[in-house]
Short mmCIF file of C-alpha atoms and ligand atoms in Angstrom, two decimals:
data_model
loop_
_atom_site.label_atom_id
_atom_site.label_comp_id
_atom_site.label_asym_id
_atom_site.label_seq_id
_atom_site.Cartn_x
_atom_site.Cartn_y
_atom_site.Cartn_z
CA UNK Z 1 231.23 23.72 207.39
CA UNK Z 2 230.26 20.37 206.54
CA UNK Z 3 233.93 18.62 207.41
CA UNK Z 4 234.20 20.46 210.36
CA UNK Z 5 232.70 18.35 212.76
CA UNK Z 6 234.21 17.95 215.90
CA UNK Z 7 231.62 17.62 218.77
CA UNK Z 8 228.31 16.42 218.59
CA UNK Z 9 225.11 17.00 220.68
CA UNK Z 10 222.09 14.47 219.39
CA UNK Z 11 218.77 15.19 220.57
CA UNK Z 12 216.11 12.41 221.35
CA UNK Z 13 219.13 9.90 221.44
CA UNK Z 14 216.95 7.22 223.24
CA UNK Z 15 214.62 6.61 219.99
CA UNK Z 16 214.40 4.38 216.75
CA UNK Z 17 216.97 6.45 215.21
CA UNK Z 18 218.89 8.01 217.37
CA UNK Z 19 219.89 5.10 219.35
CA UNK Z 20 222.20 3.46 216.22
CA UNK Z 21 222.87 7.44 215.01
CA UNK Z 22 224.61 8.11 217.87
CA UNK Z 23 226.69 4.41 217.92
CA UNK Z 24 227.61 5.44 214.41
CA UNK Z 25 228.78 9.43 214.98
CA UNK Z 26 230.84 7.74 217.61
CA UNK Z 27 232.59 5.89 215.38
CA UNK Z 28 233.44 8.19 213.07
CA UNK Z 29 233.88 11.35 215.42
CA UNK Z 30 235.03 9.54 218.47
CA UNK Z 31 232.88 7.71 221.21
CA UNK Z 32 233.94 11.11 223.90
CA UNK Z 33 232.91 13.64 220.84
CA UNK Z 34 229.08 12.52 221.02
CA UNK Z 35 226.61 13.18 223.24
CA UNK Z 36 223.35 11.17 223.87
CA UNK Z 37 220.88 13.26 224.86
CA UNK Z 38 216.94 12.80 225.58
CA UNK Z 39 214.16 13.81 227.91
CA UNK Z 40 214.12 10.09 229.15
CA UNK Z 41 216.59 8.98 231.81
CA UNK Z 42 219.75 7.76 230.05
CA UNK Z 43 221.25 5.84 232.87
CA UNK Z 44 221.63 2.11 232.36
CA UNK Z 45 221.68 2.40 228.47
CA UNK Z 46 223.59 1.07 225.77
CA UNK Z 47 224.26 5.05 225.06
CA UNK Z 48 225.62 6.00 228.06
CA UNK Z 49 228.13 2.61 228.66
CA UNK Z 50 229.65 4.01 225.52
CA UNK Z 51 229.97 7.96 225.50
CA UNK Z 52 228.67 10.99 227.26
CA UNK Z 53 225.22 11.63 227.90
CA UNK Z 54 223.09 13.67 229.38
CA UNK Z 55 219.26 14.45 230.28
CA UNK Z 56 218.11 17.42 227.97
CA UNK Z 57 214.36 18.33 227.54
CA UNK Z 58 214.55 20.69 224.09
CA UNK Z 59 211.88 22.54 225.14
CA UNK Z 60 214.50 23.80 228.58
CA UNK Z 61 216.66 26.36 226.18
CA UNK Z 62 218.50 27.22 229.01
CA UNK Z 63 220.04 23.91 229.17
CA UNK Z 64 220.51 22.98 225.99
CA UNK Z 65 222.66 26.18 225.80
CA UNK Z 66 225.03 25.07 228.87
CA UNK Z 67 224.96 21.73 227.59
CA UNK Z 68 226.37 23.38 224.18
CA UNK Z 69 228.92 25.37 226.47
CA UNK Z 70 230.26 22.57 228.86
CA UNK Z 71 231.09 20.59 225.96
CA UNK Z 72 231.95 22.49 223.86
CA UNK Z 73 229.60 21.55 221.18
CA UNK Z 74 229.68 22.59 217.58
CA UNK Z 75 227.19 20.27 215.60
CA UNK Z 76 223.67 19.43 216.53
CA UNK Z 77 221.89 16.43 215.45
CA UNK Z 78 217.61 17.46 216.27
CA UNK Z 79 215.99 14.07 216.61
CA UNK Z 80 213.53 15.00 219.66
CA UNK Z 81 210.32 15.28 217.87
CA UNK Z 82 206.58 13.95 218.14
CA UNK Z 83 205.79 11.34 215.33
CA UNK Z 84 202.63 11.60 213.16
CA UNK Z 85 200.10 9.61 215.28
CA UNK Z 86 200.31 10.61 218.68
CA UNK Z 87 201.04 14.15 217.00
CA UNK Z 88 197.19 13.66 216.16
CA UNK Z 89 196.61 12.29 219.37
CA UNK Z 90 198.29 14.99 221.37
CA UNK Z 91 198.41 17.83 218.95
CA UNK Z 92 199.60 20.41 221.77
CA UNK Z 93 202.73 18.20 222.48
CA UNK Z 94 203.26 17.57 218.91
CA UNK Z 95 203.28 22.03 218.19
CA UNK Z 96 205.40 22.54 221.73
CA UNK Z 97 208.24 19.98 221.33
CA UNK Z 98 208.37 20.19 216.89
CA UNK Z 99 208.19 24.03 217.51
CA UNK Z 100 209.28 25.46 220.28
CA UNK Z 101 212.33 22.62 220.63
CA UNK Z 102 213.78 23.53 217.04
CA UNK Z 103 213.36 27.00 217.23
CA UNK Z 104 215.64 26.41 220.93
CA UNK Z 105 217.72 24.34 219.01
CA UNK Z 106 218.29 27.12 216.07
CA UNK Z 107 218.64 29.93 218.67
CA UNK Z 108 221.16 28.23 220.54
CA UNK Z 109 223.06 27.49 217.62
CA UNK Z 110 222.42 31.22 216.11
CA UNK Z 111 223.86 32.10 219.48
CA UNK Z 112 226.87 29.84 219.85
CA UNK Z 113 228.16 29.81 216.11
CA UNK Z 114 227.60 26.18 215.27
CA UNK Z 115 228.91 25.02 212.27
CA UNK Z 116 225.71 22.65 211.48
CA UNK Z 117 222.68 21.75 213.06
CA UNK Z 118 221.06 18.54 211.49
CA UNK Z 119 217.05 18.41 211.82
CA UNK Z 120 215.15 15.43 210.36
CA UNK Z 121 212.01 16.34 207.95
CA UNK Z 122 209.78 14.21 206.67
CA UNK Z 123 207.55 12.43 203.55
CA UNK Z 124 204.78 13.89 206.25
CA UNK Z 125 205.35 17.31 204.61
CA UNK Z 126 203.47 16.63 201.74
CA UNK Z 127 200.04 16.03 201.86
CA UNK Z 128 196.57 16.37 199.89
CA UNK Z 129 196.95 18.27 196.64
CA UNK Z 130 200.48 16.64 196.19
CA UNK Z 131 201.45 14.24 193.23
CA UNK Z 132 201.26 10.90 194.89
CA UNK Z 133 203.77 8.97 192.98
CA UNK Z 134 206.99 9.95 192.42
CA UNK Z 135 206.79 13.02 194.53
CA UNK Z 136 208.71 15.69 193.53
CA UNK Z 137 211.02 17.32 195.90
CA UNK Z 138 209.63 20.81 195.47
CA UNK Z 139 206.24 20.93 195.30
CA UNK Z 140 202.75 21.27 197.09
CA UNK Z 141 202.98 21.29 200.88
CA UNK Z 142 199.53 21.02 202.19
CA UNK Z 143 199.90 18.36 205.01
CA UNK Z 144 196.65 17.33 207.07
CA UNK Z 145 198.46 16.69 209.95
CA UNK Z 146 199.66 18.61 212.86
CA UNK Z 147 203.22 16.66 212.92
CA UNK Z 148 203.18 17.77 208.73
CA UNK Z 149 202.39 20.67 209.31
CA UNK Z 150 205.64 21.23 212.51
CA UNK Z 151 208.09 19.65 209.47
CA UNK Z 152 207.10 22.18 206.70
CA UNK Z 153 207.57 25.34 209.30
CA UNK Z 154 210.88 23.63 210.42
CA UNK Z 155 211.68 23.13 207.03
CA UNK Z 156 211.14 26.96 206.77
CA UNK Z 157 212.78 27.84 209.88
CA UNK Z 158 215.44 26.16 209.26
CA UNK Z 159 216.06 27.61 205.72
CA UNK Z 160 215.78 30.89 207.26
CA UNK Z 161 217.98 30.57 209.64
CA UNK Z 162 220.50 29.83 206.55
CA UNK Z 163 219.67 32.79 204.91
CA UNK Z 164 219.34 35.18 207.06
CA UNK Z 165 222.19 34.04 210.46
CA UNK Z 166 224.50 32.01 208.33
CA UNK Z 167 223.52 29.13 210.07
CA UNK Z 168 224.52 25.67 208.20
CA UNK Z 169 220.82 23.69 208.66
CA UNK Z 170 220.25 20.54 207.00
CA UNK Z 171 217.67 17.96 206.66
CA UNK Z 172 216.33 15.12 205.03
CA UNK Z 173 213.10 14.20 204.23
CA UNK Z 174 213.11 10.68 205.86
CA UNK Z 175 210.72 8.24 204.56
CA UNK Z 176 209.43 5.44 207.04
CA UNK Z 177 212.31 3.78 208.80
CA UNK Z 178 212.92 0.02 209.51
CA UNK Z 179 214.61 -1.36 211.63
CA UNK Z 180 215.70 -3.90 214.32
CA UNK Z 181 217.16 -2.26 217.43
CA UNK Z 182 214.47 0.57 218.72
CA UNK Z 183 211.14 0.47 217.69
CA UNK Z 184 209.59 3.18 216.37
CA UNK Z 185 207.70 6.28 218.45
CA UNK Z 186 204.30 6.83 217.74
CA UNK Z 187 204.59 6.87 213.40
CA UNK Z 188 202.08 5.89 211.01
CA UNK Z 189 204.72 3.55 209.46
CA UNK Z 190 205.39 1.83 212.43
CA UNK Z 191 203.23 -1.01 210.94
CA UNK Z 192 206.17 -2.08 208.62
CA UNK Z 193 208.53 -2.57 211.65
CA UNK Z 194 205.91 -4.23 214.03
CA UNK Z 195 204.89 -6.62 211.36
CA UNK Z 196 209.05 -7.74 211.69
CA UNK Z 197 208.54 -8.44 215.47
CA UNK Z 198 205.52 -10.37 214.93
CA UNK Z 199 206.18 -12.49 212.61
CA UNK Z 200 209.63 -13.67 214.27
CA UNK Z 201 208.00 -13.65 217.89
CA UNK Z 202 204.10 -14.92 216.70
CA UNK Z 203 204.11 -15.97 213.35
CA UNK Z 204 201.11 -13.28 212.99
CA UNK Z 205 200.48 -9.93 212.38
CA UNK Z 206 197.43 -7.83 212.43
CA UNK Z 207 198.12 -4.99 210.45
CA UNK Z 208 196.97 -1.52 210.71
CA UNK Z 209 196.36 -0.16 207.47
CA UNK Z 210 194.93 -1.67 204.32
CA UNK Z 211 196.89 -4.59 202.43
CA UNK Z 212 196.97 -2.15 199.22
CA UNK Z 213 198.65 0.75 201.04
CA UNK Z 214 201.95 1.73 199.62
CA UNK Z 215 204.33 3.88 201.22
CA UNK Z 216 207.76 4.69 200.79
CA UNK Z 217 210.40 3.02 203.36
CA UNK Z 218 213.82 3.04 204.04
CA UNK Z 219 215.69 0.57 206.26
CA UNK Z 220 218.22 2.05 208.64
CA UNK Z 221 221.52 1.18 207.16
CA UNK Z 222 220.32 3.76 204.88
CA UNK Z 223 219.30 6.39 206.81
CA UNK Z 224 222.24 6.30 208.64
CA UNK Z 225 224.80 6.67 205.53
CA UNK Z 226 221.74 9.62 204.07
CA UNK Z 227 222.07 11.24 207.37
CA UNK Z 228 225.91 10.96 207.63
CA UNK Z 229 226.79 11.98 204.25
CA UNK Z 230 224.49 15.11 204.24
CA UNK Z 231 226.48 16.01 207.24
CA UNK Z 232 229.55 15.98 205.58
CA UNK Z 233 228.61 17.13 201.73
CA UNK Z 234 230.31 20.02 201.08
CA UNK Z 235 227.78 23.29 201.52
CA UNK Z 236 229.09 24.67 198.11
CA UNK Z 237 226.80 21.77 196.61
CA UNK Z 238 224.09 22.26 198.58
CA UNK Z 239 220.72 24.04 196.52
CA UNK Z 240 218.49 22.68 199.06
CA UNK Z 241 219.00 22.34 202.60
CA UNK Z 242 216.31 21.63 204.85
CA UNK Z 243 214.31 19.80 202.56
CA UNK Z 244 215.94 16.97 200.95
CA UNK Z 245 213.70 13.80 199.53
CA UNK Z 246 215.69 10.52 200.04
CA UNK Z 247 213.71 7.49 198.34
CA UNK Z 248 214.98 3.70 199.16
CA UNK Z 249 211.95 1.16 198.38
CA UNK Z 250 208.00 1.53 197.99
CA UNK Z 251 206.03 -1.22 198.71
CA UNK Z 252 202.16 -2.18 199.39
CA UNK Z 253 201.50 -3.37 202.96
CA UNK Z 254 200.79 -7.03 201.25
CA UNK Z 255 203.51 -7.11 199.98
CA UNK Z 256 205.77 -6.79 202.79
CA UNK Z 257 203.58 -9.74 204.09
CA UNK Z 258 204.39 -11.91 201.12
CA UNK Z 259 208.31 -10.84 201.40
CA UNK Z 260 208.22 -12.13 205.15
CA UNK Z 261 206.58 -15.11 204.18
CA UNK Z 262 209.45 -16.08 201.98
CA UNK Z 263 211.78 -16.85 204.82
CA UNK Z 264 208.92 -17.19 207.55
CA UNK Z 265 206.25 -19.62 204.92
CA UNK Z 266 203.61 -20.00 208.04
CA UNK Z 267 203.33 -16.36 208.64
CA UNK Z 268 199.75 -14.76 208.60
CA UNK Z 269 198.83 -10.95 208.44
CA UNK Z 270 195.85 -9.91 208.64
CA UNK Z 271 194.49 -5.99 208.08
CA UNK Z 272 192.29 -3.67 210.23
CA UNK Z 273 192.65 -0.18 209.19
CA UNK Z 274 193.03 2.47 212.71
CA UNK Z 275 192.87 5.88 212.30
CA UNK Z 276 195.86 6.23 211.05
CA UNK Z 277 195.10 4.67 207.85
CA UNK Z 278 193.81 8.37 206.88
CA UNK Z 279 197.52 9.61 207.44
CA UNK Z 280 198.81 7.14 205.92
CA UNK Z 281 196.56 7.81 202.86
CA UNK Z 282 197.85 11.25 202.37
CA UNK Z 283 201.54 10.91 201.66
CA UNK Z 284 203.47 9.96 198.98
CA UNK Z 285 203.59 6.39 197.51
CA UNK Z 286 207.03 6.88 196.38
CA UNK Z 287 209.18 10.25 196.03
CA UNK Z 288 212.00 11.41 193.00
CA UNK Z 289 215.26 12.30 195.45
CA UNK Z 290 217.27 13.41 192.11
CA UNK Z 291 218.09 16.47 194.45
CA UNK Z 292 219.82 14.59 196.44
CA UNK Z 293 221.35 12.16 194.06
CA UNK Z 294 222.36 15.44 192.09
CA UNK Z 295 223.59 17.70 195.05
CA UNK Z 296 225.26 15.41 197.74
CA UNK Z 297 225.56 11.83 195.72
CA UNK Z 298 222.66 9.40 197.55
CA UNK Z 299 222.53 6.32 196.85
CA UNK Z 300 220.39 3.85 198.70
CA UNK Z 301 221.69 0.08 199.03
CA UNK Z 302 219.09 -1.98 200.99
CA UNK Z 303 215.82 -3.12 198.70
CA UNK Z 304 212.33 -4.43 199.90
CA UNK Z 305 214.47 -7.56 199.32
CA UNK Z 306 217.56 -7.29 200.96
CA UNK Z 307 215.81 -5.25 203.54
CA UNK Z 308 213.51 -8.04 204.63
CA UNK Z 309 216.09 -10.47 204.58
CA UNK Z 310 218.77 -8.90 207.25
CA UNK Z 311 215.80 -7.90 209.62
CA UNK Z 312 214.28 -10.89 209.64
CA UNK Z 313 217.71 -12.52 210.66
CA UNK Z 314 218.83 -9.85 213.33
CA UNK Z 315 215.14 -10.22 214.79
CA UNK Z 316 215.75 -14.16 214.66
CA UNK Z 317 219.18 -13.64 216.75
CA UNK Z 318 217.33 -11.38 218.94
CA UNK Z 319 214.52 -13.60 219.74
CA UNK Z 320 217.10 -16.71 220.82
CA UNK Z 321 218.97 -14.68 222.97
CA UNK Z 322 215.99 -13.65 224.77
CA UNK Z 323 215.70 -10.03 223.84
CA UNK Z 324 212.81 -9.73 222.55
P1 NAD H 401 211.31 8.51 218.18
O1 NAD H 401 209.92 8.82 218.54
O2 NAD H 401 211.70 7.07 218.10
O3 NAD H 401 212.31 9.21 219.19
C1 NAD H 401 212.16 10.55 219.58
C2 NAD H 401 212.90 10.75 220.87
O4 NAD H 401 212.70 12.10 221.25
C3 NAD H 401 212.41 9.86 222.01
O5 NAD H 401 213.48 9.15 222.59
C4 NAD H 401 211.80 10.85 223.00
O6 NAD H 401 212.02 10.50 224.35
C5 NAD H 401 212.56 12.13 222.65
N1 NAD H 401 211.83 13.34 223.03
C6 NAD H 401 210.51 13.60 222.94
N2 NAD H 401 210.24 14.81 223.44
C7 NAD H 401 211.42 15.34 223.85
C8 NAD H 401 211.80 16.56 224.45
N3 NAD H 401 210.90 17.49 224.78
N4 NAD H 401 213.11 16.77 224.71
C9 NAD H 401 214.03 15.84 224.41
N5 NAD H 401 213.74 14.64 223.87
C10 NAD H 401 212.44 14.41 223.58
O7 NAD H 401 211.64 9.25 216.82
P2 NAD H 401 212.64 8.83 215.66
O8 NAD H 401 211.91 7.88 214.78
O9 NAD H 401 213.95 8.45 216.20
O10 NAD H 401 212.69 10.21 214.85
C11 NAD H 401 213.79 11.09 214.89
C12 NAD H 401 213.53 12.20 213.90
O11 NAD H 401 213.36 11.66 212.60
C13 NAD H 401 212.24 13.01 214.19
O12 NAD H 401 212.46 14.35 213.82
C14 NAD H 401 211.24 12.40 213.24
O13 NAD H 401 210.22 13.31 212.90
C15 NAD H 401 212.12 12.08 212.06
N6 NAD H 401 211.54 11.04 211.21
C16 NAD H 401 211.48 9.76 211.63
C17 NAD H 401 210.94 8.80 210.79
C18 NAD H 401 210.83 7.35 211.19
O14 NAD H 401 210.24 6.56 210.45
N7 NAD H 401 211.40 6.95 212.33
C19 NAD H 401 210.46 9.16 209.52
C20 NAD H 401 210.51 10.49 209.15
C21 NAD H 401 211.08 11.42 209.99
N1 LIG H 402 207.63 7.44 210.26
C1 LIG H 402 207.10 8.74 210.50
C2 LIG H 402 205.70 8.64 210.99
O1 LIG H 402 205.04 7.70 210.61
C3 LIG H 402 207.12 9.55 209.23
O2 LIG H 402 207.62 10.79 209.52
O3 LIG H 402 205.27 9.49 211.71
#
């Protein structure tokens, strides 16, 4: 398990993460070994000009199965999910397709003998009751939210399938994500990558939670290397499973603003809290990941700093070549 990856299937392919996971499982397990898959129409992108792909709705179990058969798929990578806010928003969607599409996903590979099936968690897990700062990878999980709530029960499900099928499930418990290819789905830390396109496109950003709300972020050179080495860690290491903290940066909304500002000195934000400033209010300002440190050697390499600076110039070569 673990190094025995030959053939991957990613779910939700076409989104902020999965659309630079899947370039980079291609180019460590081969561009034919990894297929793009989403409930959105693949045709035409950058996905499917470089691999397979195909369309696969993870709530269709059916499907996924013969897409597991036809080729010949061992590993599954379970992006499709419904963020936080339009979780609240559409709290139905959010149960069917963080519910019912995992426990397809864990069937199928209960069924099929998979040798791993990777399924993103989240800081959304925790929630009021928890320590705030420095969360501690085991602890309280009380979320207030309908997309907290689907992590902690795939969290669970996912652990059971361990113990009880033999099934190799792992997951991290990403923090916000940044980044400068796909923008994010319907989070509450979407804020921290919007503010990115707005200040290279506008020069302003109206921002929707408070200046003093602090989060913890990762930027997606990181996630990628978390999500990739987890993959691979051997399972002999592994305590936890499912429910891995990874931390990278914390930072206050203002100061993201001021970070910008050092490479973009005109830029203005200004704040008007949403709704989702009551989600954002009940996670974690910054999380302990010595679980991860300890039991498959993390080690983040992007800071608020260094972060800021390579967005800001990706979003800057973006912008002149028309893209954005
Ligand atoms: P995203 O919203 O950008 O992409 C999700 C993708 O899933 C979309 O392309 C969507 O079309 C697809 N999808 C939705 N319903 C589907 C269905 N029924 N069948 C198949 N595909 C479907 O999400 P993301 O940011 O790439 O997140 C990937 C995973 O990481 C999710 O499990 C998410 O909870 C987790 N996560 C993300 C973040 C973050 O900041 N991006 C943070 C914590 C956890
Ligand atoms: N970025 C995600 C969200 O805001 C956290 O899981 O929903």
């Amino acid at each position: 398990m673990g190094d025995n990856i030959q053939r991957v299937l990613v779910t939700g392919a076409l989104g902020q993460i999965g659309s630079e996971l899947c370039a980079s499982l291609r180019q460590r397990y081969g561009a034919d070994n990894v297929v793009a898959s989403d409930c959105k129409d693949l045709s035409g992108s950058k996905l499917a000009k470089a691999g397979p792909t195909c369309t696969l709705d993870v709530l269709d179990r059916a499907l996924i199965e013969k897409t597991v058969v036809h080729y010949k798929i061992d590993t599954i990578v379970h992006l499709a999910a419904i963020l936080s806010a339009t979780g609240e928003a559409n709290p139905d969607l959010a149960w069917k397709v963080n519910m019912d599409g995992l426990y397809n996903v864990l069937e199928v590979g209960r069924v099929h003998h998979l040798n791993q099936v990777m399924v993103p968690s989240s800081i959304a897990v925790f929630g009021p009751g928890t320590p705030l700062e420095n969360t501690p990878n085991d602890t309280i999980l009380r979320p207030s939210t309908m997309y907290g709530l689907t992590k902690v029960a795939g969290e669970l499900l996912g652990s059971y399938y361990f113990d009880k099928f033999g099934l190799d499930v792992r997951g991290l418990r990403y923090p916000g994500i940044i980044s400068a290819e796909t923008p994010p789905g319907g989070g509450t830390t979407d804020y921290a990558v919007a503010i990115f396109y707005e200040a290279v496109k506008h020069g302003r950003y109206t921002c929707f939670v408070r200046d003093d709300t602090r989060l913890p972020m990762m930027y997606m050179p990181d996630c990628l290397k978390a999500t990739m080495d987890l993959m691979v860690a051997p399972l002999h290491n592994l305590k936890h499973h499912t429910d891995f903290n990874v931390g990278a940066m914390s930072f206050r909304a203002c100061e993201l603003a001021a970070e910008i500002r050092k490479h973009i000195p005109s830029f203005q934000c200004d704040y008007q809290p949403d709704r989702r400033q009551n989600i954002a209010d009940s996670w974690p300002r910054s999380v302990a990941d010595d679980a991860a440190r300890r039991e498959w050697g993390w080690r983040p390499n992007f800071d608020l700093e260094t972060m800021t600076e390579d967005m800001i110039k990706r979003l800057q070569a973006r912008h002149q070549a028309g893209e954005l």
